[in-house]
Short mmCIF file of C-alpha atoms and ligand atoms in Angstrom, two decimals:
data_model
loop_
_atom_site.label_atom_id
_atom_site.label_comp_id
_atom_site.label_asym_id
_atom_site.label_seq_id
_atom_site.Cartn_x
_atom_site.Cartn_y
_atom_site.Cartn_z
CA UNK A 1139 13.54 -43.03 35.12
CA UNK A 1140 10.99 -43.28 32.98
CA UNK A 1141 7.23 -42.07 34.11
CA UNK A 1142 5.66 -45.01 34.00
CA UNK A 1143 6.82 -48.42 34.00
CA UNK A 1144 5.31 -51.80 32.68
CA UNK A 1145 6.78 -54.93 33.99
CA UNK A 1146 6.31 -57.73 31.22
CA UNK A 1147 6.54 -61.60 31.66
CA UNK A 1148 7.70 -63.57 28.82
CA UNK A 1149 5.78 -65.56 27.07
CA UNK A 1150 7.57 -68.86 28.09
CA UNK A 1151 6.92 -67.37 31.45
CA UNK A 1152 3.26 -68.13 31.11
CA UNK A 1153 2.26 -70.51 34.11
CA UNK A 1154 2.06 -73.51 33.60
CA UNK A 1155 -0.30 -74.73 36.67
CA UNK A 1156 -3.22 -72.55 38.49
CA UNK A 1157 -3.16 -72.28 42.08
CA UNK A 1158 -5.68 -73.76 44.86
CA UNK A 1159 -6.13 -72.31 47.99
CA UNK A 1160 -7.78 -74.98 49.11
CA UNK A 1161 -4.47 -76.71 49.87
CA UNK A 1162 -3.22 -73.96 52.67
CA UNK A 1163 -6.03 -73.58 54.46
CA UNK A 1164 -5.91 -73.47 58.23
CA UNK A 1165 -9.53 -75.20 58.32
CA UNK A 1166 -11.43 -76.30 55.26
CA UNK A 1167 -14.52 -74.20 53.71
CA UNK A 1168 -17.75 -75.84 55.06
CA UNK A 1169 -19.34 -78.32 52.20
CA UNK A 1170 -21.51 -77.25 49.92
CA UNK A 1171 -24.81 -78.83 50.82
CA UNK A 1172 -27.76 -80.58 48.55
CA UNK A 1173 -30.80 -78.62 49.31
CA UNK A 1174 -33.40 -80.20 51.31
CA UNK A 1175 -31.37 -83.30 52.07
CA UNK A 1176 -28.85 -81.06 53.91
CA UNK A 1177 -26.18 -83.31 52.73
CA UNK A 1178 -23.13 -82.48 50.87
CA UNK A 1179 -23.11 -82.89 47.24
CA UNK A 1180 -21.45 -85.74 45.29
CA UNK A 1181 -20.00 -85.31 42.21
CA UNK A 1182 -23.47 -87.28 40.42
CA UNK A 1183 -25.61 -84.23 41.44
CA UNK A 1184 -23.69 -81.86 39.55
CA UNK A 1185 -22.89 -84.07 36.52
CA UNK A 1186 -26.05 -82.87 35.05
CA UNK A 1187 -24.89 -78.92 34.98
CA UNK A 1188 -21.11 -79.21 34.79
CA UNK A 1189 -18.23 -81.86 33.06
CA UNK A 1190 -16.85 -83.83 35.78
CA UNK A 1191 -13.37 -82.33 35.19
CA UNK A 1192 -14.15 -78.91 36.51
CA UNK A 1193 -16.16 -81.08 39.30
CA UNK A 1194 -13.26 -82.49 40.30
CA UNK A 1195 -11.73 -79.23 40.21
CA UNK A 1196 -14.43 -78.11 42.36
CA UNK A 1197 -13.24 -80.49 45.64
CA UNK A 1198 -9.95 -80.64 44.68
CA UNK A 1199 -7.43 -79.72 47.35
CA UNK A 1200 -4.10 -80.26 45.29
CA UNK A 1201 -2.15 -77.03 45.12
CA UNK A 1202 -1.07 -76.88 42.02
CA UNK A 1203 -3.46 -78.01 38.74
CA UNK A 1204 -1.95 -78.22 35.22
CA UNK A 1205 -3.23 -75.74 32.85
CA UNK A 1206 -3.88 -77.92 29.69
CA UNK A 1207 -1.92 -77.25 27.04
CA UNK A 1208 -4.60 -75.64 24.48
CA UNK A 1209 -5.66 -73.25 27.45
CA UNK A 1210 -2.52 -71.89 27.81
CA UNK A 1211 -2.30 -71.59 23.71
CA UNK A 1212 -5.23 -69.42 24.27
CA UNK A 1213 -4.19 -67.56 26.96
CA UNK A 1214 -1.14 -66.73 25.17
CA UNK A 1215 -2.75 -64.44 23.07
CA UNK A 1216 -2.94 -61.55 26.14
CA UNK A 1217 -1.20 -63.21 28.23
CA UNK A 1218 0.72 -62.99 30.78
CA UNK A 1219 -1.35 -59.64 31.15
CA UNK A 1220 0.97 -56.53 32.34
CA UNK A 1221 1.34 -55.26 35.72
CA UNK A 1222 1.88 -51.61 35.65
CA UNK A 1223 3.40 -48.98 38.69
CA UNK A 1224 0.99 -46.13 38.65
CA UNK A 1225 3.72 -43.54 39.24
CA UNK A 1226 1.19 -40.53 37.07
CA UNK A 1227 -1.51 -41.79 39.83
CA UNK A 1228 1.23 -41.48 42.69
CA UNK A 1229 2.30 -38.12 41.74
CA UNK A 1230 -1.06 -37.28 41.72
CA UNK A 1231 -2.51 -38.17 44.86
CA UNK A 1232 0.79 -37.09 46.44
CA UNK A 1233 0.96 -39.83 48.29
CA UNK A 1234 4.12 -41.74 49.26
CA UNK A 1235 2.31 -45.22 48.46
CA UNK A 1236 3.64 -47.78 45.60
CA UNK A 1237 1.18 -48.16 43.84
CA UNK A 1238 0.89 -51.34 41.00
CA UNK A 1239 -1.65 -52.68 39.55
CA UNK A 1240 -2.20 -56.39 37.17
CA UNK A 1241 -4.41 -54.91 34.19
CA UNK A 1242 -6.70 -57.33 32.67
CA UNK A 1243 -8.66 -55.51 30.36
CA UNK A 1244 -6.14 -56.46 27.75
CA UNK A 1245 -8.18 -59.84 27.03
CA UNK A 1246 -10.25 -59.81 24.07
CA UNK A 1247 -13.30 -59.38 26.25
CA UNK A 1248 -11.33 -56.63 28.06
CA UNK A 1249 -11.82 -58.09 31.64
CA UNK A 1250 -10.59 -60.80 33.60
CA UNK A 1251 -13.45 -63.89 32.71
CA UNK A 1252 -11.95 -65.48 29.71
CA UNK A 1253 -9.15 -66.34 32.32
CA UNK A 1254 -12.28 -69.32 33.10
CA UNK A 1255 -14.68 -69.06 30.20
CA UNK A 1256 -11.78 -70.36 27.79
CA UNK A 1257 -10.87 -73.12 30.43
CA UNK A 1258 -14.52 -74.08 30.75
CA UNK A 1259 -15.04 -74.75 27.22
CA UNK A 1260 -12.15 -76.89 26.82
CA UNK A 1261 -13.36 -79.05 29.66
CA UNK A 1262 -17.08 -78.92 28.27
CA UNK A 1263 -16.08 -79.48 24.65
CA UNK A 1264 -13.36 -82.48 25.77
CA UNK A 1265 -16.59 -83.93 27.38
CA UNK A 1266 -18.94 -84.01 24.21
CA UNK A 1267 -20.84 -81.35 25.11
CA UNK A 1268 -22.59 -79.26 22.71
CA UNK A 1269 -24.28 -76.16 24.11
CA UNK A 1270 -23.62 -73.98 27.19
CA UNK A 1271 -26.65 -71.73 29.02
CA UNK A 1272 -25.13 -68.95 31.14
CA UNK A 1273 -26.46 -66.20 32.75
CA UNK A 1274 -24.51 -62.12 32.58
CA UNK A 1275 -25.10 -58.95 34.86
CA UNK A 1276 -22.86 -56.35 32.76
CA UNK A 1277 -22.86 -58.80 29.60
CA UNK A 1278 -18.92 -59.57 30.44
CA UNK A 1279 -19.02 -63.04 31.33
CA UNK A 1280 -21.35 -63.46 28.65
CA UNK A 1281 -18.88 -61.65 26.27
CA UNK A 1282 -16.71 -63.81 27.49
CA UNK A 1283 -18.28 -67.00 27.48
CA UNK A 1284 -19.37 -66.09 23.72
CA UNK A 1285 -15.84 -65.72 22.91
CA UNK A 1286 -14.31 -68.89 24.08
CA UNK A 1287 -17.35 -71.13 22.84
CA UNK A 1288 -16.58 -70.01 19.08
CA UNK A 1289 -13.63 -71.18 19.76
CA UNK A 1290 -14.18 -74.65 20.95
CA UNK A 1291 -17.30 -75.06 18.27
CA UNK A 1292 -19.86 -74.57 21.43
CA UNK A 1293 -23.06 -72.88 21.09
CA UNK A 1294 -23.80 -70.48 23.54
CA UNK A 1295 -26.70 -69.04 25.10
CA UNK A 1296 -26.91 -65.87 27.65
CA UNK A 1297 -29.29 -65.10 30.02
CA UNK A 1298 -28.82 -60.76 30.41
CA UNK A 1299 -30.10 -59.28 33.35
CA UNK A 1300 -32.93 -57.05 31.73
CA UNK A 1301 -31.68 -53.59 33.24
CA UNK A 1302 -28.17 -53.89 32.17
CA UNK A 1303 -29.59 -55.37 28.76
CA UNK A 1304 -31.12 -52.19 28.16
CA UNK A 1305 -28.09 -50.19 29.23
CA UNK A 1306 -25.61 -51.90 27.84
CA UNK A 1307 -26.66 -52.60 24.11
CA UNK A 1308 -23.44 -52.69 22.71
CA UNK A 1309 -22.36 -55.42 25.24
CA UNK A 1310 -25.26 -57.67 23.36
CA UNK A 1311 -23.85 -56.88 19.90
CA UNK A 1312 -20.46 -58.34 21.10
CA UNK A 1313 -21.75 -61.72 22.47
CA UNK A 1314 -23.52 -61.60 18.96
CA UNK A 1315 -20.19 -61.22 16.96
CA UNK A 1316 -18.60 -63.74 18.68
CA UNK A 1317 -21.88 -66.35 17.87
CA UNK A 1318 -23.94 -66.57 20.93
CA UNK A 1319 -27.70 -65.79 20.93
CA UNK A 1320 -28.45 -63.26 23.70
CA UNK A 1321 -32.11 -63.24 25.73
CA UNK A 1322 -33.55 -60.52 28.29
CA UNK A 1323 -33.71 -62.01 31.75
CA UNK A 1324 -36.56 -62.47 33.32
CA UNK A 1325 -37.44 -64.04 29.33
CA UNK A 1326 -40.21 -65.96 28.69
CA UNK A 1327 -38.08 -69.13 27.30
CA UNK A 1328 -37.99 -70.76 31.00
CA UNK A 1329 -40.58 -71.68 33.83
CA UNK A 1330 -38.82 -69.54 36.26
CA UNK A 1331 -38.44 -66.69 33.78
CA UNK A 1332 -42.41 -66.28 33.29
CA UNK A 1333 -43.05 -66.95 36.72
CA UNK A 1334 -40.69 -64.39 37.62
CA UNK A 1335 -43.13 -61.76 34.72
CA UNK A 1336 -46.09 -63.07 36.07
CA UNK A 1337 -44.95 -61.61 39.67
CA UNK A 1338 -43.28 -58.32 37.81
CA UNK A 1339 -44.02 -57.78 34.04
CA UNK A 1340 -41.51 -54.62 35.04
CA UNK A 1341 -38.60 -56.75 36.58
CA UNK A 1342 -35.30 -55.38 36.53
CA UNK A 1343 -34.12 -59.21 36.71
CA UNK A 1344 -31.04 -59.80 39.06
CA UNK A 1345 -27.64 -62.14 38.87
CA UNK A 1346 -30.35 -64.87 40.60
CA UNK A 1347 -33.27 -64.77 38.36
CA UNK A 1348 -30.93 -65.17 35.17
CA UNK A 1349 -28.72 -67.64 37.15
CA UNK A 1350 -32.43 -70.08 37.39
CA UNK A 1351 -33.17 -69.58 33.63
CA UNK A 1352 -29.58 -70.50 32.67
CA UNK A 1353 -29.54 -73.33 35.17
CA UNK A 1354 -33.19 -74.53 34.42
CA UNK A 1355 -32.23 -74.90 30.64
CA UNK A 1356 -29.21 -77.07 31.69
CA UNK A 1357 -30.74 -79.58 33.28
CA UNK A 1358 -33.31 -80.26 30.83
CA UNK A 1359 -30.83 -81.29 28.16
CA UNK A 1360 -27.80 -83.76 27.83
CA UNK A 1361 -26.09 -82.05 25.70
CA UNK A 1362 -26.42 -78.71 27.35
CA UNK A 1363 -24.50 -77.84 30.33
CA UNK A 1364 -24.20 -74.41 32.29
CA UNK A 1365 -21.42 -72.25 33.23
CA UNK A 1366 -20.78 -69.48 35.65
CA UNK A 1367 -18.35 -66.80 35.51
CA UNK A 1368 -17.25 -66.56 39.18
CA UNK A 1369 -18.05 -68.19 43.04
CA UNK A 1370 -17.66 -71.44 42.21
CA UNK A 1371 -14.45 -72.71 43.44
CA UNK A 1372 -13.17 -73.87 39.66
CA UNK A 1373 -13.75 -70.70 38.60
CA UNK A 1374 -11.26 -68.83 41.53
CA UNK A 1375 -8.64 -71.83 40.65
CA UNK A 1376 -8.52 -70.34 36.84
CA UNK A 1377 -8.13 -66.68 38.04
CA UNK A 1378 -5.43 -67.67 40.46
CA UNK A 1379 -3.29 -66.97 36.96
CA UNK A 1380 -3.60 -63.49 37.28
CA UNK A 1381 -1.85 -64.04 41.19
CA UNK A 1382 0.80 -65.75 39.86
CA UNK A 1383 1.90 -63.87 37.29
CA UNK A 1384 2.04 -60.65 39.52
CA UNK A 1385 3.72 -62.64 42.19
CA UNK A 1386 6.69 -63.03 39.69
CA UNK A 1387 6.06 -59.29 38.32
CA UNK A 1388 6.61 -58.16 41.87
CA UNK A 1389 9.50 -60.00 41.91
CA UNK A 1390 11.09 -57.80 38.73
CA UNK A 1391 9.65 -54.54 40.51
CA UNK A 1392 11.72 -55.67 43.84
CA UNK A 1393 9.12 -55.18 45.64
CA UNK A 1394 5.86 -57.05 47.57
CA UNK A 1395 2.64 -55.98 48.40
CA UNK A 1396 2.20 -54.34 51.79
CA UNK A 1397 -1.99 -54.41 50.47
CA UNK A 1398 -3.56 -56.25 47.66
CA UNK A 1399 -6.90 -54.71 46.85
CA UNK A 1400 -9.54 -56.18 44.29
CA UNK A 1401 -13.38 -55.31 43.78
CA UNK A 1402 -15.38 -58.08 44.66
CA UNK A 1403 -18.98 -59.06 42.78
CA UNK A 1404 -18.38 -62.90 43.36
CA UNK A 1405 -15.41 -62.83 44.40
CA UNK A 1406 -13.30 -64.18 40.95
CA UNK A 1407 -10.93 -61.40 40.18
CA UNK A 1408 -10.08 -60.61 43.56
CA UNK A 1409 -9.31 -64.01 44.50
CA UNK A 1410 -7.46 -64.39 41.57
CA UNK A 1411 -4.80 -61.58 42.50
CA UNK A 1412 -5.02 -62.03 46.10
CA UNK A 1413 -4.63 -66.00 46.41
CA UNK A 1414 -2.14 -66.50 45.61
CA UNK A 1415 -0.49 -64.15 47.75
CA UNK A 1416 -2.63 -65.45 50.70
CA UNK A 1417 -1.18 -68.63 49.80
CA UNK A 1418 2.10 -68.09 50.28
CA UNK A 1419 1.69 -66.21 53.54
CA UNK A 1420 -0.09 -69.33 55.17
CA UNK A 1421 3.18 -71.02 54.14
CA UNK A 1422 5.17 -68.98 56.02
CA UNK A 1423 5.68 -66.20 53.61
CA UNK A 1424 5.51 -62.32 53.94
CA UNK A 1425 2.56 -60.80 56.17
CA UNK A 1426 0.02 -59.17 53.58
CA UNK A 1427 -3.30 -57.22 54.21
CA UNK A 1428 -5.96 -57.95 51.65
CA UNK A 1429 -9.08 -55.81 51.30
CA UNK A 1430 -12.10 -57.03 48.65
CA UNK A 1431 -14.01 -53.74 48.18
CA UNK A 1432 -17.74 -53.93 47.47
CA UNK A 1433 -20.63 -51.98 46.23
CA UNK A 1434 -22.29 -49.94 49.08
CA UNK A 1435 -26.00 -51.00 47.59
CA UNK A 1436 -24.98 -54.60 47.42
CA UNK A 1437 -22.86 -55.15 50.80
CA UNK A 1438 -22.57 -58.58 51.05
CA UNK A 1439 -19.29 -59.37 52.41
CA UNK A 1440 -19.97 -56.08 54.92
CA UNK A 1441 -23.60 -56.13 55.90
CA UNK A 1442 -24.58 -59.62 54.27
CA UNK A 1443 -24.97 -62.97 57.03
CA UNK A 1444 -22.79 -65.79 57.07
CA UNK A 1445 -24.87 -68.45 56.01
CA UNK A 1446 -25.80 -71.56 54.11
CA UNK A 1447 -28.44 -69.91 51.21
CA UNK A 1448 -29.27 -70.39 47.57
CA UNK A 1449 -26.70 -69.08 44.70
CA UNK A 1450 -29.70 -68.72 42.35
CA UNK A 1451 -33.12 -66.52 43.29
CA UNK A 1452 -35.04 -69.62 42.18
CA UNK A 1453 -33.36 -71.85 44.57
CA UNK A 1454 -32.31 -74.48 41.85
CA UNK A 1455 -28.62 -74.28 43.12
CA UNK A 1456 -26.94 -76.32 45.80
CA UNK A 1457 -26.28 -74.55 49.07
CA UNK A 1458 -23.27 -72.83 49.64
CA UNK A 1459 -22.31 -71.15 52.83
CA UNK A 1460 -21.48 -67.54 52.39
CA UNK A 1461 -21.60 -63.95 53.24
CA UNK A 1462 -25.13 -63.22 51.68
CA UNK A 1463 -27.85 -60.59 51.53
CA UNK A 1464 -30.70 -63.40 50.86
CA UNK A 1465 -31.20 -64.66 47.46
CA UNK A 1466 -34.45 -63.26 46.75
CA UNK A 1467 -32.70 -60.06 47.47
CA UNK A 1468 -32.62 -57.65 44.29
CA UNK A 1469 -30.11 -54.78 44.63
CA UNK A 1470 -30.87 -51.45 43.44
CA UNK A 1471 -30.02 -50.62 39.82
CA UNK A 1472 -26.46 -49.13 39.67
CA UNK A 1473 -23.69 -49.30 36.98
CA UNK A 1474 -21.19 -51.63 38.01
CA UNK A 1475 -23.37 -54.71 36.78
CA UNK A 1476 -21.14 -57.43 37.48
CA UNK A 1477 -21.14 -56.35 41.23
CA UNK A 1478 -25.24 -56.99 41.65
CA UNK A 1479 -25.00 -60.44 42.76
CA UNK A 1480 -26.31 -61.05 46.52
CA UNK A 1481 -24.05 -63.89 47.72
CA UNK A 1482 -19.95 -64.21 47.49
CA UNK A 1483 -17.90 -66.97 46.91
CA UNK A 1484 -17.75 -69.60 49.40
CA UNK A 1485 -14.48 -69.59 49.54
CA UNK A 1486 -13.89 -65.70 49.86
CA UNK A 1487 -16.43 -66.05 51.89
CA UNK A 1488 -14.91 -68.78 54.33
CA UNK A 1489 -11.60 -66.53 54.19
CA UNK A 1490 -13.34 -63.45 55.41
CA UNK A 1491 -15.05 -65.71 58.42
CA UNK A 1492 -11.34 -66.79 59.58
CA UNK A 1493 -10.23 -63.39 59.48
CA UNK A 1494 -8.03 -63.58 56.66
CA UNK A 1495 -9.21 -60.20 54.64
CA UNK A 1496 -11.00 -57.34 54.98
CA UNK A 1497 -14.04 -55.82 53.18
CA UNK A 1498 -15.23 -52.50 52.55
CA UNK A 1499 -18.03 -50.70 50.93
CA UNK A 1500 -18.28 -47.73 48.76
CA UNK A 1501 -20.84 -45.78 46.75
CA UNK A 1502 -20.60 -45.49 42.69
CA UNK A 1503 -19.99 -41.69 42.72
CA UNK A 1504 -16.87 -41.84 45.00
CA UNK A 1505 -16.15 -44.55 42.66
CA UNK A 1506 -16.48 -42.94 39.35
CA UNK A 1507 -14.82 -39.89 40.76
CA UNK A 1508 -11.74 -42.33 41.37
CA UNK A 1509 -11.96 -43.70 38.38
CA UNK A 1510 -12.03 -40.79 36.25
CA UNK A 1511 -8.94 -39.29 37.79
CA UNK A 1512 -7.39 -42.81 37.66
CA UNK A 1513 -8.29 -42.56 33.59
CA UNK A 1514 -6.61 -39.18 33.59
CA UNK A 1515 -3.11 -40.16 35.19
CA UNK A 1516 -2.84 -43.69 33.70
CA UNK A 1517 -5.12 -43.00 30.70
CA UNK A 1518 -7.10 -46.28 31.01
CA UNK A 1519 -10.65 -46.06 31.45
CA UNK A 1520 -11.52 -48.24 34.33
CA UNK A 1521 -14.80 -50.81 34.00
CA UNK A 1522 -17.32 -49.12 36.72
CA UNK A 1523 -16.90 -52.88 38.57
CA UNK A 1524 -13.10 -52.14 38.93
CA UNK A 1525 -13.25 -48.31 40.16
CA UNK A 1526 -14.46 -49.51 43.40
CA UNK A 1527 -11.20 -51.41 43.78
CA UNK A 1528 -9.90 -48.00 42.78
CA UNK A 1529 -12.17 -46.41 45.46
CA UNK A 1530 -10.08 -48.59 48.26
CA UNK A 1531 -6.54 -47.50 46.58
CA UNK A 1532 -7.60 -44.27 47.03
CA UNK A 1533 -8.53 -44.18 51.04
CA UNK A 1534 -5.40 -46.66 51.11
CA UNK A 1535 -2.81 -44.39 49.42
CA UNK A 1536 -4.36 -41.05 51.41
CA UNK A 1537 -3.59 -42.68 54.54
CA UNK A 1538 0.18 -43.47 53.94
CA UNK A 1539 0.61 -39.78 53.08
CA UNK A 1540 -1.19 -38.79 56.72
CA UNK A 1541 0.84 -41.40 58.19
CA UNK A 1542 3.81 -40.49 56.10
CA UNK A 1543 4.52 -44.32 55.36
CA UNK A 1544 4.96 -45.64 51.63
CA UNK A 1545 3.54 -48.86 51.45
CA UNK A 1546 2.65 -51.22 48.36
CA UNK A 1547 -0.10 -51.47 47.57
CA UNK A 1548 -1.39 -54.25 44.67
CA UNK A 1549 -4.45 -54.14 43.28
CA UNK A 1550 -6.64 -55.88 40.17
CA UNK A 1551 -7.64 -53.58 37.32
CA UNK A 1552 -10.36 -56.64 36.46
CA UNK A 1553 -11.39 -54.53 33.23
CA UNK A 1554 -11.71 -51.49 31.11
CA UNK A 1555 -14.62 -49.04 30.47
CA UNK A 1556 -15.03 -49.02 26.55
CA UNK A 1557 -19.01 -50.55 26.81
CA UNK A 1558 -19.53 -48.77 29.95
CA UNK A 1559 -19.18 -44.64 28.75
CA UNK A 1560 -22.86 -44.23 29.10
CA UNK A 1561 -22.63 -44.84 32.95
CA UNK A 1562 -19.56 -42.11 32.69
CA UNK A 1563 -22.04 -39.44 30.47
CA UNK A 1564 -24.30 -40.20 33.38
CA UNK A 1565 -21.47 -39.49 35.85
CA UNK A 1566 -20.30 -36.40 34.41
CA UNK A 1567 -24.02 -35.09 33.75
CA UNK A 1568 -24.61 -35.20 37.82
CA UNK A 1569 -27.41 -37.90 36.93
CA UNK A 1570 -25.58 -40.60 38.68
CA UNK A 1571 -27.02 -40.89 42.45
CA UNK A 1572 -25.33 -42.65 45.56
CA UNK A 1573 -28.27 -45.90 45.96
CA UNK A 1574 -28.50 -47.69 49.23
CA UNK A 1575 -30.28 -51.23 49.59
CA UNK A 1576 -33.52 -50.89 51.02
CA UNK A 1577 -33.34 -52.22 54.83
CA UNK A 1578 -36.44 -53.59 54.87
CA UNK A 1579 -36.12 -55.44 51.65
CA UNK A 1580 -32.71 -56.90 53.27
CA UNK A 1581 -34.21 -57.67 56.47
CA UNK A 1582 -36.98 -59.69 54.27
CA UNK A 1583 -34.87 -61.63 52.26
CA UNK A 1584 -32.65 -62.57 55.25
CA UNK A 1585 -35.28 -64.21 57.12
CA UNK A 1586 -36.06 -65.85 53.95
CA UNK A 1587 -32.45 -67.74 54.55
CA UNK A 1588 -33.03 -72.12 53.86
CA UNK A 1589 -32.76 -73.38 57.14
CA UNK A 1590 -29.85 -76.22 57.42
CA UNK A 1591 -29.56 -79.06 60.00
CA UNK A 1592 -26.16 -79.52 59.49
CA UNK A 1593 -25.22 -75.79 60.61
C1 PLP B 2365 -17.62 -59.56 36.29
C2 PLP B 2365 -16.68 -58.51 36.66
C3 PLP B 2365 -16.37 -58.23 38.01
C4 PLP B 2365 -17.04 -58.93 39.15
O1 PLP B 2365 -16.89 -60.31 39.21
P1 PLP B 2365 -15.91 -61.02 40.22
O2 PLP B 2365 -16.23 -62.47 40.09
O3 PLP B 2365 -16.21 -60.51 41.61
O4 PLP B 2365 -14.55 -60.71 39.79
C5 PLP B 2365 -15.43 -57.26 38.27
N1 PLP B 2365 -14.83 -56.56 37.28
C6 PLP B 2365 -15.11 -56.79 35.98
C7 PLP B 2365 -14.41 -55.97 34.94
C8 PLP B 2365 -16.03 -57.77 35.64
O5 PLP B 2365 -16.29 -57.99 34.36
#
């Protein structure tokens, strides 16, 4: 047999419709609430950020939605993505684990977000608009974003959280190739943005801060709108392609996930593999442990509260409930980017409440460690957001082999490495250190939490 072993959809085995969790849910996630009033949003308060399609997306609770046509065109040019067994990674952690995972680094942004960003700017451009404002930790949503509004004629504009824009150069000159215009965040283009240099000419920025320039700009224009790359419920329903491919991958392996791990930052890619799945075991289907594995210096599915709070640090945003660490809470600097974001998908979020999956927590040098002998058995380099999904394979696969049991275990590789090698120089000079969120900080921005009536 050979070593290692690809399992390959056809093309005409592409799905054809995403999946919605919402439609198996024992109990439905709380609303998402209009702050101040404390009421739930309609669909007239978010007309002015998003096109009512993905709106409607937003509440739906149908379980299957068509994937229009030109989408799927789109995806078909790395999709379906492969799912590989990791039988070099098996051999050697000597463990007698399955191990597969989905790799979808093969996109032309080389992670999982054009799965949504070319979906969103369909729906955007079928509406008329003519510009989209985003926000980007690592730069790979707006990579992403960049990509898929060349090709629906869009103009694009990125909001880059300032420490990772200085990092990650490279990940700038990409979003410029593709056409988009890419500013520092906090910049001094928005209200919130100088406020936020008035307070700290130094700021690192954060996920929030660029969220409330991207989402400030939006609403000042008609023919702007805004688009995020993950917790919003639309954007889980376009991921859920990456599920349902694997679920018929699984199928040509003969096998099913005993575990299904993803790395979770808002929650997208995880839920996108492991919905699916979920899905079919609320049906009835086979019993299957999912774990969403998290940075240890931004816990929020592990340390964060369960609560109605703000998505964006300058509280522009409706209110979702979700596991949070306080949106005025900035993380530590560390190199998985797109992990540094201090809320979680509703959703995920509402999943974890009912006891439906599990969360841990690791630190980046475990994580880098795992990647780099992941890179050196299945010779992908692993984006530093996916080696803490790696991280979880890892303590998963070492306990089969002291329990002697070989389970299957699933997991998302949401990306590859290519713009991140400076974090690995880093890594492999010792500079990297192991960064824990500052209590006190936490412990501030918690009791910062909006309080809601409704709770
Ligand atoms: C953005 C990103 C993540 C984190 O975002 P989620 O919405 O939690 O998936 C993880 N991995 C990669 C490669 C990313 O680009």
């Amino acid at each position: 047999m050979s070593n290692q072993i690809k399992y390959l959809l056809d093309e005409e085995k592409l799905p054809k419709t995403w999946y919605n969790l919402a439609a198996d849910l024992p109990e439905p996630a709380p609303p998402v609430l209009h702050p101040g009033a404390g009421q739930p949003v309609g669909p007239d308060d978010l007309a002015p950020l998003f096109p009512m399609a993905l709106i409607a997306q937003e509440v739906s609770a149908e379980r299957e939605i068509e994937i229009p046509e030109p989408v799927r065109e789109i995806y078909r040019q790395w999709r379906p993505s492969p799912l590989h067994r990791a039988r070099r990674l098996e051999e050697a952690l000597d463990t007698p684990a399955r191990i597969y995972y989905k790799y979808e680094g093969v996109s032309p942004a080389g992670s999982h977000k054009p799965n949504t960003s070319v979906a969103q700017a369909f729906y955007n451009k079928e509406e008329g608009v003519k510009r989209l404002t985003t926000e980007t930790g690592a730069g790979q949503w707006g990579s992403s974003l960049a990509y898929a509004g060349n090709l629906f004629g869009l103009e694009v504009e990125v909001y880059m959280v300032r420490i990772s824009y200085d990092q990650k150069p490279y990940r700038r000159a990409l979003m410029e190739t593709y056409g988009a215009q890419c500013f520092a965040s906090p910049s001094d283009r928005t209200e919130f943005g100088k406020a936020a240099l008035a307070k700290d000419p130094d700021s690192p920025g954060s996920l929030g801060i660029a969220i409330s320039e991207a989402v400030e700009l939006a609403a000042q224009r008609d023919d702007t709108k805004y688009a995020l790359g993950s917790v919003l419920n639309h954007v889980l329903l376009h991921q859920s392609v990456i599920g349902v491919e694997a679920m018929a991958q699984m199928e040509m392996a003969d096998d099913y996930p005993d575990i299904i791990i993803g790395c979770a930052g808002g929650g997208s890619n995880f839920a996108g593999l492991a919905f699916p799945f979920l899905g079919a075991k609320l049906r009835g289907g086979a019993d299957v442990r999912i774990i969403a594995s998290e940075p240890a210096a931004c816990p929020s599915l592990t340390r964060g509260t369960y609560a109605y709070d703000f998505g964006d640090t300058g509280n522009l945003t409706p209110l979702v409930k979700m596991y949070t660490l306080g949106s005025s809470f900035i993380p530590p600097g560390f190199h998985a980017g797109g992990l540094r974001y201090h809320g979680m998908a509703g959703m995920v979020s509402h999943i974890k409440d009912l006891g439906l999956i599990e969360a841990a927590a690791y630190q980046q040098i475990g994580c880098f460690e795992a990647a780099v002998k992941f890179a050196r058995s299945e010779g992908i380099v692993p984006a530093p957001e996916s080696s803490h999904a790696i991280r979880a394979v890892f303590e998963q696969a070492e306990q089969c082999k002291r329990e002697g049991t070989a389970k299957t275990i699933l997991f998302n590789l949401s990306g590859h490495g290519h713009f991140d090698m400076a974090a690995y120089t880093d890594y492999f000079a010792n500079k990297l250190e192991d960064r824990d969120y500052d209590e006190a900080s936490l412990q501030t921005a918690l009791a910062a939490l909006p309080q809601v009536a409704a709770e």
